[in-house]
Amino acid sequence: MTNQAGPYFDLQVERVIDETHDARSFVLTIPQELEATFAYRAGQFLTFGVPLGDHHLVRCYSLASCPETESEHKVTVKRIDDGRISNWFNENVEAGHTLHVMKPAGHFCLADRQTPLVFFGAGSGITPIASLIKTALATTKRRLHLVYANRDADSVIFSTELQALAAQYPDRFELTHRLDDVDGFLDVPAAQKIVAADPGADFYICGPGVFMDVVEAALAAGSVAEEQIFI
Ligand SMILES: Cc1cc2nc3c(=O)[nH]c(=O)nc-3n(C[C@H](O)[C@H](O)[C@H](O)COP(=O)(O)OP(=O)(O)OC[C@H]3O[C@@H](n4cnc5c(N)ncnc54)[C@H](O)[C@@H]3O)c2cc1C
């Protein structure tokens, strides 16, 4: 593994933020000489190489920060039951820790359009979506609707930040929480209603497989064109 010549670069953790009982954010320090390498677009992710025992494991985490309005690079990691690296991050990584990180990558980004945006996010799927929402609010006039599914109120990552954005942009940003313990799982008819309210929108989906299947079925039922769908 190389240090500052790629593909992995050594980056220090500047601070750690407790988001919920099972998710923490990690703000990374980008040295001046790596600023261009680590420039990113909202929706992109970083790839981390983690030496664990005899293994070198590789995991991706999306940037939840906003490249246009926030100077920091922040990823948020939610624990998965028995997950090796998500638990390693949550238990072992503190400020000052050095991580091996590849430069930003990914195409889950905003298209150059002015149509409305509808985001379906679930659990840690909110991380790239949070970045896309902050960028769309700051750099476009697009109308946004976020449908955000979580197990319960205590599991909602970025709850305060999203609430504040909804209050700041009441005419442009609609925030709909769906809590499994109150509303049940999102189903196809419920997702279809949301899709039907904005048939010309661009739709962004990020969450567990079953959640994405439900939304994709609703988009298919609504005959939404492929180029309007980002997964
Ligand atoms: C582009 C991208 C962006 C992502 N962004 C984020 C993000 O922003 N935040 C976030 O939290 N996550 C994100 N993820 C998911 C993340 O990369 C990891 O997949 C996640 O953290 C789980 O990794 P882990 O090492 O903890 O779990 P793993 O150890 O890989 O385990 C995953 C699951 O598999 C099961 N499992 C493991 N080994 C076995 C085995 N031998 N037999 C049977 N079952 C087994 C475990 O029980 C667990 O349920 C992203 C993924 C991608 C691809």
Coordinates of C-alpha atoms and ligand atoms in Angstrom, one line a residue:
M1 CA 0.0 0.0 0.0
T2 CA 1.4 3.4 -0.9
N3 CA 0.8 6.5 1.2
Q4 CA 0.5 9.7 -0.7
A5 CA 0.8 8.4 -4.3
G6 CA -2.4 6.4 -4.5
P7 CA -4.5 4.5 -4.9
Y8 CA -4.7 4.8 -1.1
F9 CA -3.9 8.0 0.6
D10 CA -3.3 8.4 4.4
L11 CA -5.9 10.8 5.8
Q12 CA -6.3 11.7 9.4
V13 CA -9.6 11.8 11.2
E14 CA -10.2 15.3 12.5
R15 CA -13.2 14.6 14.6
V16 CA -15.9 12.1 15.3
I17 CA -19.6 12.9 15.6
D18 CA -22.1 10.6 17.4
E19 CA -25.1 10.7 15.1
T20 CA -27.4 8.0 16.6
H21 CA -27.0 4.9 18.9
D22 CA -25.6 3.0 15.9
A23 CA -24.0 5.6 13.6
R24 CA -21.0 7.9 13.8
S25 CA -19.6 10.5 11.4
F26 CA -15.9 10.8 10.6
V27 CA -14.6 14.2 9.4
L28 CA -11.3 13.8 7.5
T29 CA -8.5 16.2 7.3
I30 CA -7.4 16.8 3.6
P31 CA -3.9 18.1 3.4
Q32 CA -3.4 21.0 1.0
E33 CA -1.4 18.9 -1.5
L34 CA -4.4 16.4 -1.7
E35 CA -7.2 19.0 -2.1
A36 CA -7.5 18.6 -5.8
T37 CA -7.3 14.7 -5.6
F38 CA -10.1 14.8 -3.0
A39 CA -12.4 17.3 -4.7
Y40 CA -15.8 15.6 -5.1
R41 CA -19.3 16.0 -6.4
A42 CA -22.4 15.5 -4.1
G43 CA -23.4 11.8 -4.2
Q44 CA -19.9 10.4 -4.5
F45 CA -18.2 8.0 -2.1
L46 CA -14.8 7.2 -0.6
T47 CA -13.2 3.7 -0.6
F48 CA -11.4 2.7 2.6
G49 CA -8.8 -0.1 2.9
V50 CA -8.8 -1.5 6.4
P51 CA -6.2 -4.0 7.6
L52 CA -8.0 -6.3 9.9
G53 CA -6.1 -9.4 11.3
D54 CA -4.6 -11.1 8.3
H55 CA -7.0 -9.5 5.9
H56 CA -7.2 -6.2 4.0
L57 CA -10.9 -5.4 3.7
V58 CA -12.2 -2.7 1.4
R59 CA -15.5 -0.8 2.0
C60 CA -17.1 2.3 0.5
Y61 CA -18.7 5.1 2.5
S62 CA -20.5 8.0 0.9
L63 CA -19.6 11.6 1.5
A64 CA -22.5 13.2 3.5
S65 CA -21.0 16.7 3.4
C66 CA -21.8 19.3 0.8
P67 CA -18.9 20.2 -1.5
E68 CA -20.4 23.7 -2.3
T69 CA -21.2 24.9 1.2
E70 CA -19.1 22.8 3.6
S71 CA -15.3 22.8 3.7
E72 CA -15.0 19.4 5.4
H73 CA -15.1 15.8 4.1
K74 CA -17.5 13.8 6.2
V75 CA -18.6 10.1 6.0
T76 CA -21.1 8.5 8.2
V77 CA -21.0 4.8 9.1
K78 CA -23.9 2.9 10.5
R79 CA -23.3 -0.4 12.3
I80 CA -24.6 -3.6 10.5
D81 CA -25.3 -6.7 12.7
D82 CA -22.1 -8.7 12.7
G83 CA -20.6 -6.3 10.1
R84 CA -16.8 -6.3 10.4
I85 CA -15.8 -2.8 9.1
S86 CA -18.9 -0.8 10.2
N87 CA -18.4 -2.0 13.8
W88 CA -14.7 -1.5 13.5
F89 CA -15.3 2.2 12.5
N90 CA -17.8 2.8 15.3
E91 CA -15.7 1.1 18.0
N92 CA -12.1 2.0 17.0
V93 CA -11.8 5.1 15.0
E94 CA -11.2 8.3 16.9
A95 CA -9.8 11.8 16.2
G96 CA -6.1 11.5 15.2
H97 CA -6.6 8.0 13.6
T98 CA -5.0 7.6 10.2
L99 CA -7.2 5.9 7.5
H100 CA -6.3 4.6 4.1
V101 CA -8.6 6.2 1.6
M102 CA -9.0 6.2 -2.2
K103 CA -10.1 9.4 -4.0
P104 CA -13.8 10.1 -4.5
A105 CA -15.7 8.1 -7.1
G106 CA -19.3 7.4 -8.2
H107 CA -22.0 8.6 -10.5
F108 CA -24.9 9.0 -8.1
C109 CA -24.9 12.7 -8.8
L110 CA -27.3 15.5 -9.9
A111 CA -28.1 15.7 -13.6
D112 CA -28.0 19.2 -15.1
R113 CA -31.8 19.7 -15.1
Q114 CA -34.3 22.0 -13.4
T115 CA -37.1 19.4 -12.8
P116 CA -38.1 18.5 -9.3
L117 CA -36.2 15.9 -7.3
V118 CA -37.6 13.1 -5.3
F119 CA -35.3 11.2 -2.9
F120 CA -36.2 7.8 -1.4
G121 CA -33.7 7.1 1.4
A122 CA -33.6 4.4 4.1
G123 CA -31.2 4.0 7.0
S124 CA -27.6 4.8 6.1
G125 CA -28.8 5.4 2.5
I126 CA -29.3 9.0 3.6
T127 CA -25.6 9.8 3.4
P128 CA -25.2 10.6 -0.3
I129 CA -28.8 11.9 -0.3
A130 CA -28.0 14.4 2.4
S131 CA -25.1 15.7 0.3
L132 CA -27.3 15.9 -2.9
I133 CA -30.1 17.7 -1.0
K134 CA -27.7 20.4 0.4
T135 CA -26.1 20.9 -3.0
A136 CA -29.5 21.1 -4.9
L137 CA -30.8 23.6 -2.3
A138 CA -27.7 25.7 -2.5
T139 CA -27.0 25.6 -6.3
T140 CA -30.4 25.2 -8.0
K141 CA -34.0 26.3 -7.7
R142 CA -35.3 22.7 -7.9
R143 CA -38.2 21.5 -5.7
L144 CA -37.2 18.6 -3.5
H145 CA -39.1 15.9 -1.7
L146 CA -37.3 13.5 0.7
V147 CA -39.0 10.3 1.8
Y148 CA -36.8 8.9 4.6
A149 CA -37.5 5.5 6.1
N150 CA -36.1 4.3 9.4
R151 CA -36.8 1.6 12.0
D152 CA -37.8 4.2 14.7
A153 CA -37.2 7.8 15.6
D154 CA -33.9 7.1 17.4
S155 CA -32.4 5.6 14.2
V156 CA -32.9 8.8 12.1
I157 CA -29.5 10.0 11.0
F158 CA -29.2 13.8 10.4
S159 CA -32.6 14.4 11.9
T160 CA -31.9 17.9 13.2
E161 CA -30.0 19.0 10.1
L162 CA -32.8 17.9 7.8
Q163 CA -35.5 19.5 10.0
A164 CA -33.5 22.8 9.8
L165 CA -33.3 22.6 6.0
A166 CA -37.0 22.0 5.7
A167 CA -37.6 25.0 7.9
Q168 CA -35.1 27.1 5.9
Y169 CA -36.7 26.1 2.5
P170 CA -40.4 25.6 3.3
D171 CA -41.4 26.2 -0.3
R172 CA -38.8 24.0 -1.9
F173 CA -38.0 21.1 0.5
E174 CA -40.6 18.7 1.7
L175 CA -39.5 16.2 4.3
T176 CA -41.5 13.0 4.9
H177 CA -40.3 10.6 7.6
R178 CA -41.5 7.0 7.5
L179 CA -40.9 5.1 10.7
D180 CA -41.3 1.3 10.6
D181 CA -42.6 1.1 14.2
V182 CA -45.3 3.7 13.4
D183 CA -46.1 3.5 9.7
G184 CA -44.9 0.0 8.8
F185 CA -42.6 -0.6 5.8
L186 CA -43.0 1.5 2.7
D187 CA -45.1 -0.5 0.3
V188 CA -45.6 -0.2 -3.5
P189 CA -49.0 1.6 -3.3
A190 CA -47.6 4.2 -0.9
A191 CA -44.5 4.7 -3.0
Q192 CA -46.7 4.9 -6.2
K193 CA -48.7 7.8 -4.6
I194 CA -45.4 9.7 -4.0
V195 CA -44.2 9.0 -7.6
A196 CA -47.6 10.1 -9.1
A197 CA -47.4 13.5 -7.3
D198 CA -44.2 14.3 -9.3
P199 CA -44.1 12.2 -12.5
G200 CA -41.6 14.5 -14.2
A201 CA -39.1 14.5 -11.3
D202 CA -35.6 12.9 -11.1
F203 CA -35.8 10.0 -8.6
Y204 CA -32.9 9.0 -6.4
I205 CA -33.0 5.8 -4.4
C206 CA -30.5 4.6 -1.7
G207 CA -31.2 2.0 1.0
P208 CA -31.4 -1.7 1.6
G209 CA -32.2 -4.0 -1.3
V210 CA -35.9 -4.7 -0.3
F211 CA -36.6 -0.9 0.1
M212 CA -35.1 -0.2 -3.3
D213 CA -37.1 -3.0 -4.9
V214 CA -40.4 -1.4 -3.6
V215 CA -39.5 2.0 -5.0
E216 CA -38.4 0.6 -8.3
A217 CA -41.7 -1.3 -8.6
A218 CA -43.5 1.9 -8.0
L219 CA -41.5 3.8 -10.6
A220 CA -42.1 1.0 -13.1
A221 CA -45.9 1.1 -12.4
G222 CA -45.8 4.9 -13.0
S223 CA -43.9 4.4 -16.3
V224 CA -41.1 6.7 -15.1
A225 CA -38.4 6.9 -17.8
E226 CA -35.0 5.2 -17.0
E227 CA -33.1 8.5 -17.4
Q228 CA -35.1 10.0 -14.5
I229 CA -34.0 7.2 -12.1
F230 CA -30.7 7.2 -10.1
I231 CA -29.9 4.2 -7.9
Ligands
LIG1 C1 -21.1 3.0 -3.0 C2 -21.4 2.6 -1.5 C3 -21.6 3.6 -0.6 C4 -21.9 3.2 0.7 N1 -22.1 4.2 1.6 C5 -22.3 3.9 2.9 C6 -22.5 4.9 3.9 O1 -22.4 6.1 3.6 N2 -22.7 4.5 5.2 C7 -22.8 3.2 5.6 O2 -23.0 2.9 6.8 N3 -22.7 2.2 4.6 C8 -22.4 2.5 3.4 N4 -22.2 1.5 2.4 C9 -22.2 0.1 2.9 C10 -20.7 -0.2 3.4 O3 -19.8 -0.2 2.3 C11 -20.6 -1.7 4.0 O4 -21.1 -2.6 3.0 C12 -21.3 -1.8 5.3 O5 -20.8 -0.9 6.3 C13 -21.1 -3.2 5.8 O6 -19.8 -3.6 5.9 P1 -19.2 -4.5 7.1 O7 -17.8 -4.8 6.9 O8 -19.6 -3.9 8.4 O9 -20.1 -5.8 7.0 P2 -19.6 -7.3 6.5 O10 -18.6 -7.8 7.4 O11 -19.2 -7.2 5.0 O12 -21.0 -8.0 6.6 C14 -22.2 -7.6 6.0 C15 -23.3 -8.6 6.3 O13 -22.9 -9.9 5.9 C16 -23.0 -10.8 6.9 N5 -21.8 -11.7 6.8 C17 -20.5 -11.3 6.9 N6 -19.7 -12.4 6.7 C18 -20.5 -13.5 6.5 C19 -20.3 -14.8 6.2 N7 -19.1 -15.3 6.1 N8 -21.4 -15.6 6.0 C20 -22.7 -15.1 6.1 N9 -22.9 -13.8 6.3 C21 -21.9 -13.0 6.5 C22 -22.9 -10.0 8.2 O14 -23.6 -10.7 9.2 C23 -23.5 -8.7 7.8 O15 -24.9 -8.7 8.0 C24 -22.0 1.8 1.1 C25 -21.8 0.8 0.1 C26 -21.5 1.2 -1.2 C27 -21.3 0.1 -2.2

